[in-house]
Coordinates of N, CA, C and O in Angstrom, one line a residue:
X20 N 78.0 133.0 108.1 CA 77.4 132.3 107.0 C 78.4 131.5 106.2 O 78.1 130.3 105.8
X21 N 79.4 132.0 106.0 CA 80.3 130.9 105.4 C 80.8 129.8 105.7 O 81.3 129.0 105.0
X22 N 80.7 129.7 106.9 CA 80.8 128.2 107.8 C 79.6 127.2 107.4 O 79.7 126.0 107.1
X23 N 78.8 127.8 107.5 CA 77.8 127.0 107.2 C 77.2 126.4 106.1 O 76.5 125.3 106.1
X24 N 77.7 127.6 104.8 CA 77.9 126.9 103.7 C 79.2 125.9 103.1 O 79.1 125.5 101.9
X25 N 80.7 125.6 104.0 CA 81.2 124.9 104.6 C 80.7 123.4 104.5 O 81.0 122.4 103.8
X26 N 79.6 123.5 105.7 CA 79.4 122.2 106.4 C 78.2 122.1 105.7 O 78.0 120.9 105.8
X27 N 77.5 122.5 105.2 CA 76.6 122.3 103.9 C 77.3 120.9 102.6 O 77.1 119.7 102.2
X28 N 78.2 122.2 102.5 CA 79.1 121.2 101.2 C 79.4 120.4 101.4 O 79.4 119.6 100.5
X29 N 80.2 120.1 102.7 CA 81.1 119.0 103.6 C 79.7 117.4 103.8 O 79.9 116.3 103.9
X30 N 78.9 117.9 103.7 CA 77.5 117.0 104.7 C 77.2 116.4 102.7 O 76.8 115.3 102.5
X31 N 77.6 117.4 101.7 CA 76.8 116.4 100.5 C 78.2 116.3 100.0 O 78.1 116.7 98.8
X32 N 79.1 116.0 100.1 CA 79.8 115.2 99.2 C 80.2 113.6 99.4 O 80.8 112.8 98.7
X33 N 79.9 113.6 100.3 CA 79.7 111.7 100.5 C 78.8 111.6 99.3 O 79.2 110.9 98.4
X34 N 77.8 112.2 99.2 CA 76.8 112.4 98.2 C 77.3 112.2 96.8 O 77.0 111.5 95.8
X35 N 78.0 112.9 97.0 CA 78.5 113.8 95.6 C 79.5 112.4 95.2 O 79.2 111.7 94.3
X36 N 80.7 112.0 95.9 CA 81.2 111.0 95.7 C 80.5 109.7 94.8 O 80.6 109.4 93.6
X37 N 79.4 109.0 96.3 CA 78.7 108.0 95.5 C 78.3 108.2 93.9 O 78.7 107.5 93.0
X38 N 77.4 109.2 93.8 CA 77.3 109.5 92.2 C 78.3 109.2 91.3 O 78.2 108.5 90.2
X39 N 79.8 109.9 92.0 CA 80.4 110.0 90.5 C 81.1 108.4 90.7 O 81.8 107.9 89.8
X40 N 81.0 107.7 91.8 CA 81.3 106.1 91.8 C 80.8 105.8 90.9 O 81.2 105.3 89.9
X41 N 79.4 106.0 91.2 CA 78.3 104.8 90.3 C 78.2 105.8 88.6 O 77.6 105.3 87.6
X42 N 78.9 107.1 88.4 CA 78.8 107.4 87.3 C 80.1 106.6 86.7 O 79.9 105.8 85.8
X43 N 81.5 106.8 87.2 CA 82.8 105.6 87.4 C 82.5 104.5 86.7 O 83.2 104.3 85.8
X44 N 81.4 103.6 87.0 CA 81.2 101.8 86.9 C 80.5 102.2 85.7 O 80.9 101.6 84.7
X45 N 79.3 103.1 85.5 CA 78.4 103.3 84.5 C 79.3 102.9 83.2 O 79.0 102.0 82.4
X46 N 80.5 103.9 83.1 CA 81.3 104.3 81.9 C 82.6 103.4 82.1 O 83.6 103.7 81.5
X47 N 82.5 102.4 82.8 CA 83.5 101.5 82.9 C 84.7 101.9 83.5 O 85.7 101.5 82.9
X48 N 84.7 102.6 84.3 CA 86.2 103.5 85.2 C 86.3 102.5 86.4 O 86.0 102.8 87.5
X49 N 86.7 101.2 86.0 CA 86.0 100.5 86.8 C 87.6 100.7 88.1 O 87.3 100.6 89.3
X50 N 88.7 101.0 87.8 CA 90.1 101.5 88.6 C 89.5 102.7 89.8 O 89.7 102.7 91.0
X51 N 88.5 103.9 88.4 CA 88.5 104.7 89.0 C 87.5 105.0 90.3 O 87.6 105.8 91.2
X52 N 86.8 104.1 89.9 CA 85.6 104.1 90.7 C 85.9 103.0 92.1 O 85.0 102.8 92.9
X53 N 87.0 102.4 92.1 CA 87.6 101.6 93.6 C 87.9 102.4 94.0 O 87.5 102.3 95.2
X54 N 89.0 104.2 93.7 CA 89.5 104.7 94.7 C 88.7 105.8 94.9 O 89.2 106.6 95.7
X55 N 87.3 106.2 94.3 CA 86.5 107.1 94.8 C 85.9 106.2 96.2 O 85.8 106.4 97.3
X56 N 85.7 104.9 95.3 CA 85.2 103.9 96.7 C 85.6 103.9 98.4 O 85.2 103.7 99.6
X57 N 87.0 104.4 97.5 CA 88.0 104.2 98.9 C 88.2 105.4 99.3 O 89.0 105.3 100.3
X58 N 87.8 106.9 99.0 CA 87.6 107.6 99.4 C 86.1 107.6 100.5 O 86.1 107.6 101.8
X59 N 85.1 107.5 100.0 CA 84.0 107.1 100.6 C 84.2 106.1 102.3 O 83.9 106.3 103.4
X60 N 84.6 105.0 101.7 CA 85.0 104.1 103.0 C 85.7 105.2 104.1 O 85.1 105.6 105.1
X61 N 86.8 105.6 103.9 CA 87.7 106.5 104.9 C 86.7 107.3 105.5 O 86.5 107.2 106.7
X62 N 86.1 108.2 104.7 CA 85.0 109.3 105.3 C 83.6 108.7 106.2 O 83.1 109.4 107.1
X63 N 83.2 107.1 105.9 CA 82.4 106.7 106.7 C 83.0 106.3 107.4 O 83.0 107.1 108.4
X64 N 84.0 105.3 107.8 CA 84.8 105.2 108.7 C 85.2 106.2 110.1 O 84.9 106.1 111.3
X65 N 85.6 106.9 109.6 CA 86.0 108.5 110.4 C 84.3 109.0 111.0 O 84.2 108.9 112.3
X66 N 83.5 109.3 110.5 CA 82.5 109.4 111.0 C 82.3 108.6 112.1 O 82.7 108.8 113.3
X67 N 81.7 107.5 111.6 CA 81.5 106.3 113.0 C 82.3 106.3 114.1 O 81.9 106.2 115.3
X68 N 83.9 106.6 113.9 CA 84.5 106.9 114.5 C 84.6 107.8 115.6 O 84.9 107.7 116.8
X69 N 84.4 109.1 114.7 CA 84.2 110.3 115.8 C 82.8 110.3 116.7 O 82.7 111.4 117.4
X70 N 81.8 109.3 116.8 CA 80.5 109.4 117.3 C 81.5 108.5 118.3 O 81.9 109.2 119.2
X71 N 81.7 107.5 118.4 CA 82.2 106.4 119.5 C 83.2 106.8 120.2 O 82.9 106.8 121.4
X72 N 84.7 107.3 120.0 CA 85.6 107.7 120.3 C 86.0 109.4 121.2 O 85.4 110.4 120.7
X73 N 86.6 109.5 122.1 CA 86.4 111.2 122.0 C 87.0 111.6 121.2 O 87.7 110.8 120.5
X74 N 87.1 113.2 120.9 CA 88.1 113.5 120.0 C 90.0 113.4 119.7 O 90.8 114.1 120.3
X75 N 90.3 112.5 119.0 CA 91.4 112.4 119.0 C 92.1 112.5 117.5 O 91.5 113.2 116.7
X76 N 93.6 112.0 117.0 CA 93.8 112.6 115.8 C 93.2 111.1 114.6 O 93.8 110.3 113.9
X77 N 92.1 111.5 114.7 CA 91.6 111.2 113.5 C 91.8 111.0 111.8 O 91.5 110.1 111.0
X78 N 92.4 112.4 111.7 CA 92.2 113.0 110.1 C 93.4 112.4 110.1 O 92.9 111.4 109.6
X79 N 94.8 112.0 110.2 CA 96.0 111.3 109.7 C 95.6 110.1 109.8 O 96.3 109.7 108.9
X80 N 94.8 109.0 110.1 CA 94.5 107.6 109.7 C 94.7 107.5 108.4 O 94.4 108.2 107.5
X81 N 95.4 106.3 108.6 CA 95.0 105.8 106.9 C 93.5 104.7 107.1 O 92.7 104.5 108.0
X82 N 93.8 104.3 105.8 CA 92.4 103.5 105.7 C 92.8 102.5 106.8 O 92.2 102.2 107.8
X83 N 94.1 102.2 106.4 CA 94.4 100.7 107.2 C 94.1 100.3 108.9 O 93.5 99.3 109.4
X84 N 94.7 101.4 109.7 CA 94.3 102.2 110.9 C 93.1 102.2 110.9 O 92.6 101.1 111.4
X85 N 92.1 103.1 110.4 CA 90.7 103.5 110.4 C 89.8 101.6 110.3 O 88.7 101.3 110.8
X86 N 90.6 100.8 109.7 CA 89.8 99.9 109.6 C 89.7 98.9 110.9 O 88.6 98.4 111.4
X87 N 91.0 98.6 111.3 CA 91.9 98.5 112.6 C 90.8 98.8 114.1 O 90.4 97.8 114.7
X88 N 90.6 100.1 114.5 CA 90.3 100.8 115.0 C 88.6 100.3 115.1 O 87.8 99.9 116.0
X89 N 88.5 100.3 113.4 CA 86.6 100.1 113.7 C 86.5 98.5 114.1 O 85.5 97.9 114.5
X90 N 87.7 98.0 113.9 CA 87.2 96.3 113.9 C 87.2 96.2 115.3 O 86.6 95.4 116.0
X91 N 88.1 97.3 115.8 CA 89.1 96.8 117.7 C 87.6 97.1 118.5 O 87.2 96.3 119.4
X92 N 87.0 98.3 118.0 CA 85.9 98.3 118.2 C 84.8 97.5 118.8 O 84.4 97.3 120.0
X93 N 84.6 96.9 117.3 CA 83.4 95.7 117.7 C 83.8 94.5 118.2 O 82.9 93.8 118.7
X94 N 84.6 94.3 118.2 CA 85.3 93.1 119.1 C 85.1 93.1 120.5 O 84.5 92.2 121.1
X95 N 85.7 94.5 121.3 CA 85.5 94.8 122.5 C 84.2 95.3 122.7 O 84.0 96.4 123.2
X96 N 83.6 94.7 122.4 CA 81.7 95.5 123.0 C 81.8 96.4 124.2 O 81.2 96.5 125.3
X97 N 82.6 96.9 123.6 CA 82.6 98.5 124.1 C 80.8 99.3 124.4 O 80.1 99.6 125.3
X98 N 80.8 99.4 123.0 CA 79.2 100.0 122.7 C 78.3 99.2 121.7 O 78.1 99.3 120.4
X99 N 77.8 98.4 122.7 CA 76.6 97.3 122.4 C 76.2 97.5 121.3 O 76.3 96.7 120.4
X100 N 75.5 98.8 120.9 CA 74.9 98.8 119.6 C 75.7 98.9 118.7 O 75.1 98.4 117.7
X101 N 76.7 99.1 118.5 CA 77.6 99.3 117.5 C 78.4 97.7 117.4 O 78.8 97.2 116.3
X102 N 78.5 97.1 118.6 CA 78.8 95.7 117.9 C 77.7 94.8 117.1 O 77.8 93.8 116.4
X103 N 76.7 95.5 117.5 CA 75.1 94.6 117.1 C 74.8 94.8 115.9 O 74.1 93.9 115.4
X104 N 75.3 96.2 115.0 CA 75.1 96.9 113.4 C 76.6 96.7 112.6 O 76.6 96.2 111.4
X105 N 78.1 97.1 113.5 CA 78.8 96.5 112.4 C 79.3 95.4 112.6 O 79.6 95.3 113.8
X106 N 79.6 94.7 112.0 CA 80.0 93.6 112.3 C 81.1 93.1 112.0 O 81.4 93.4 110.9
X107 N 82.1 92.5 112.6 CA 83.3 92.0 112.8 C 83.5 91.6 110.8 O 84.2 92.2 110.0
X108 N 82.6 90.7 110.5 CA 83.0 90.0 109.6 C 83.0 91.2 108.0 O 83.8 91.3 107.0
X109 N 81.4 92.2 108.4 CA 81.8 93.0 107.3 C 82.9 93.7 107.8 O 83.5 94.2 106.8
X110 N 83.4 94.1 108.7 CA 84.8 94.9 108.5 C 86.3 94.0 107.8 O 87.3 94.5 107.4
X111 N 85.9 93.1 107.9 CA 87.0 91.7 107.3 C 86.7 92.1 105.6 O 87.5 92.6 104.9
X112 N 85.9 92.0 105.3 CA 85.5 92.0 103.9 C 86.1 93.3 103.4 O 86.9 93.4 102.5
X113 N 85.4 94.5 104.2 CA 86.4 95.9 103.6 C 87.8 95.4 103.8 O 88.3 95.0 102.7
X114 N 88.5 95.2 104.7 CA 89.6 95.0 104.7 C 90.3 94.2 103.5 O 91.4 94.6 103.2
X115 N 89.7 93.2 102.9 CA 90.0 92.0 101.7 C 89.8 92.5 100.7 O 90.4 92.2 99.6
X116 N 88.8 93.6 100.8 CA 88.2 94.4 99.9 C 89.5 95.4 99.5 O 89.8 95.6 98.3
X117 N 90.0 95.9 100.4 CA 91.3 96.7 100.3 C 91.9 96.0 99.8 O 92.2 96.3 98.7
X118 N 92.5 95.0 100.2 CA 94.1 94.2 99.7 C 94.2 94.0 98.7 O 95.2 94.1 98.0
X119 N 92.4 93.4 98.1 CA 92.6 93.2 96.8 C 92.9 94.4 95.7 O 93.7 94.3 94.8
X120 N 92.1 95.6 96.1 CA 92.4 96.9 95.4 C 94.1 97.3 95.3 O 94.7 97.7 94.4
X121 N 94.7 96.9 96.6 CA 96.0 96.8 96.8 C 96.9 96.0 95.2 O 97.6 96.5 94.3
X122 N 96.8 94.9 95.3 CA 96.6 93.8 94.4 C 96.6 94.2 93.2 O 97.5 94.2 92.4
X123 N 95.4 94.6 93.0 CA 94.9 95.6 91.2 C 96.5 96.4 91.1 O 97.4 95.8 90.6
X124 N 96.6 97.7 91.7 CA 97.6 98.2 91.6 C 99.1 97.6 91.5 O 100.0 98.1 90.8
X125 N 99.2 96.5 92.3 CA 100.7 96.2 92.3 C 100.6 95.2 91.0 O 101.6 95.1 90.3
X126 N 99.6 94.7 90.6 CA 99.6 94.0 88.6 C 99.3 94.8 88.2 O 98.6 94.3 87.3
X127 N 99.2 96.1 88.0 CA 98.8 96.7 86.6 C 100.3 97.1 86.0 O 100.5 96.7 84.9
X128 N 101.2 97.8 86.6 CA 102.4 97.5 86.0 C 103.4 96.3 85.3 O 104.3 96.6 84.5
X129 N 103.1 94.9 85.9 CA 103.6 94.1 85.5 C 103.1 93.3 84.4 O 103.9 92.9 83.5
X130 N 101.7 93.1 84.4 CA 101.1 92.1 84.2 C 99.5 92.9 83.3 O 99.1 94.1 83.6
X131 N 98.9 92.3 82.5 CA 97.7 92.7 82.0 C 96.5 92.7 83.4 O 96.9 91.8 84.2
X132 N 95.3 93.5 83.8 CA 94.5 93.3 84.2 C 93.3 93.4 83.6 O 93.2 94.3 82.8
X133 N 92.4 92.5 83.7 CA 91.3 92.6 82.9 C 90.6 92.9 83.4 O 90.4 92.8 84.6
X134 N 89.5 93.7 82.2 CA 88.3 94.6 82.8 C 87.7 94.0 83.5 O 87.4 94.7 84.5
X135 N 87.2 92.4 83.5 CA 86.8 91.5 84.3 C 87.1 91.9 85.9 O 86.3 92.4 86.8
X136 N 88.1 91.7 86.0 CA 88.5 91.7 87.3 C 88.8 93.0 87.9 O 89.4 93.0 89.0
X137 N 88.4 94.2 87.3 CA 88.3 95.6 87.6 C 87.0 95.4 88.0 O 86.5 95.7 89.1
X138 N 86.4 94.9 87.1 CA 84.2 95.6 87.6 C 84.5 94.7 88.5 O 84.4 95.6 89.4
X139 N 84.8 93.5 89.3 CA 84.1 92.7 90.4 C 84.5 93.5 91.3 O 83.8 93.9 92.2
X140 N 85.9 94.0 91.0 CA 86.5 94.9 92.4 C 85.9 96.0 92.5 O 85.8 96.2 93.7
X141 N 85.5 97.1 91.8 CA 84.3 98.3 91.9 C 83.2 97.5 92.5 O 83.2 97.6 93.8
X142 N 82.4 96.8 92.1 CA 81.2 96.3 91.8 C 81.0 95.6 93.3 O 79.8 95.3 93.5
X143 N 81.9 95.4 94.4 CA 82.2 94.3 95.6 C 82.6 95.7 96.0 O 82.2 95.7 97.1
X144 N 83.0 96.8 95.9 CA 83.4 97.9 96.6 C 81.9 98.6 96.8 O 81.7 99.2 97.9
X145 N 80.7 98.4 95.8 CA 79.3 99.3 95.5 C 78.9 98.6 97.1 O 78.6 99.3 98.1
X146 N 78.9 96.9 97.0 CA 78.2 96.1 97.5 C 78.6 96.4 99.1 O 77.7 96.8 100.0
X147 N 79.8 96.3 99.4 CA 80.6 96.3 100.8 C 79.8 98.1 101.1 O 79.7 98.5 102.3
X148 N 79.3 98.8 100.3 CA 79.6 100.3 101.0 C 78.0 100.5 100.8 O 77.7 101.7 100.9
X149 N 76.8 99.7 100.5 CA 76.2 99.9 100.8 C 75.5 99.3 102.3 O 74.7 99.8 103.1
X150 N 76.1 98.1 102.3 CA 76.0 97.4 103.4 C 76.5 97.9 104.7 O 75.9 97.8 105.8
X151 N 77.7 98.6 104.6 CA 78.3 99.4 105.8 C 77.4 100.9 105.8 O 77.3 101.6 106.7
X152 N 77.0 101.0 105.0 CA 75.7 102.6 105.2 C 74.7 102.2 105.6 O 74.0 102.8 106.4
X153 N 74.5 100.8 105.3 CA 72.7 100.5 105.7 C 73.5 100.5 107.8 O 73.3 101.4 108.6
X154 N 74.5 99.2 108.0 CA 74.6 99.6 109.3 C 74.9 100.3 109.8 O 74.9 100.0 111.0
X155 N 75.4 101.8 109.7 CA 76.0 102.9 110.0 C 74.5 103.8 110.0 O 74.5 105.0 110.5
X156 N 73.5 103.1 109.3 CA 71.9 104.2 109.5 C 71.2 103.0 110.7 O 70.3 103.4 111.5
X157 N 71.5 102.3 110.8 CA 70.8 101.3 111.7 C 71.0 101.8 113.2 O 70.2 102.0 114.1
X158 N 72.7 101.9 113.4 CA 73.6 102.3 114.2 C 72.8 103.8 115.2 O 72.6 104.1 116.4
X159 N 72.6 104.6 113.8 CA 72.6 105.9 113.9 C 71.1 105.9 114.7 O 70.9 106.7 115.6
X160 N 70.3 105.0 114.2 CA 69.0 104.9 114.5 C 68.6 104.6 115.8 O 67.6 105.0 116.3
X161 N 69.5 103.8 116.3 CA 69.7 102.8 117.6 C 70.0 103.6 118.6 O 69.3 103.6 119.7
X162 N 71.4 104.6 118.3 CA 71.6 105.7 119.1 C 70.6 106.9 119.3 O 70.2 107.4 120.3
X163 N 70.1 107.3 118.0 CA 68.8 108.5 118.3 C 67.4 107.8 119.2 O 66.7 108.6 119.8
X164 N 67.0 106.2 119.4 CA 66.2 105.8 120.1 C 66.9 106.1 121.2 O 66.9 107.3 121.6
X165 N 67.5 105.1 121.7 CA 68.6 105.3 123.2 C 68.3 106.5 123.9 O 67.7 106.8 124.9
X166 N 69.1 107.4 123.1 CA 68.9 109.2 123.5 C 67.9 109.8 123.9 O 68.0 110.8 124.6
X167 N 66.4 109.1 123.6 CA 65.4 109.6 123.5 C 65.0 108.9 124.5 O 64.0 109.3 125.0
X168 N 65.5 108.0 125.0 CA 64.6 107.1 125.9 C 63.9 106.2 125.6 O 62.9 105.9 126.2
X169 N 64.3 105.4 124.6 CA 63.1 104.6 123.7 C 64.3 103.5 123.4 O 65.2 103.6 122.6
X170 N 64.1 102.5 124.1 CA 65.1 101.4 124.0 C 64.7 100.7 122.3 O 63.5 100.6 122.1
X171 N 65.4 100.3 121.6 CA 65.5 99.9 120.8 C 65.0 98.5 120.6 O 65.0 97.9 121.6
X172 N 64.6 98.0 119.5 CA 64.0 96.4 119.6 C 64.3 96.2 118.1 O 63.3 95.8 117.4
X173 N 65.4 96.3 117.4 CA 65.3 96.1 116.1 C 66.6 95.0 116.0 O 66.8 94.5 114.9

């Protein structure tokens, strides 16, 4: 039983994350709410990952790797459906998406940052990670047809 309330907990805190993102942006955490962001990215990432890949060492990726990895991916149409849902270009975007978060950090010590330029980078983190969930459910969807015998047409 304890395992399973484990992977209970494990299965909602992507859940639990998003919330406290979008509670983050609500209250203007707009810092804090890029690296819950960027927790979230890693965890879908890794996922997708371990569906395509066999098991390998995973859990030490950084984001940078993990993003690497998903782009080498869809490049090599390796697995048709998965180059057809993520796409080369939104994995570019996470990636810019990062540098910039990169960026925030290496000016906040030097230099003023303005809240301005905190909410776009939350706010472009909300945008990038709903778009990578919608294709990561399309993905998911593509493979449960397939499985089933029911070729896909979407």
């Amino acid at each position: 039983m304890k395992g399973k309330k484990h992977i209970a907990e494990k299965r909602h805190s992507g859940k639990r994350l998003v919330e406290k993102a979008g509670l983050a942006i609500k209250h203007e955490f707009y810092l804090e709410a890029s690296w819950i962001l960027t927790s979230i990215f890693e965890q879908k990432l890794k996922k997708i990952l371990e569906k395509l890949q066999p098991p390998t060492k995973k859990h030490g990726l950084t984001f940078t790797q993990l993003i690497n990895r998903i782009r080498n991916l869809s490049i090599s149409a390796k697995h048709p459906d998965f180059s057809a849902h993520i796409k080369v270009g939104l994995i570019d975007d996470i990636r810019t998406w990062k540098n910039q978060r990169n960026d925030v950090l290496k000016d906040i010590p030097g230099i003023h940052v303005s809240q301005a330029r905190l909410e776009r980078l939350a706010n472009e983190g909300i945008r990038l990670f709903k778009e990578l969930n919608k294709a990561a459910k399309l993905l998911k969807r593509a493979d449960n047809l397939s499985d089933n015998g029911i070729e896909y047409q979407g």
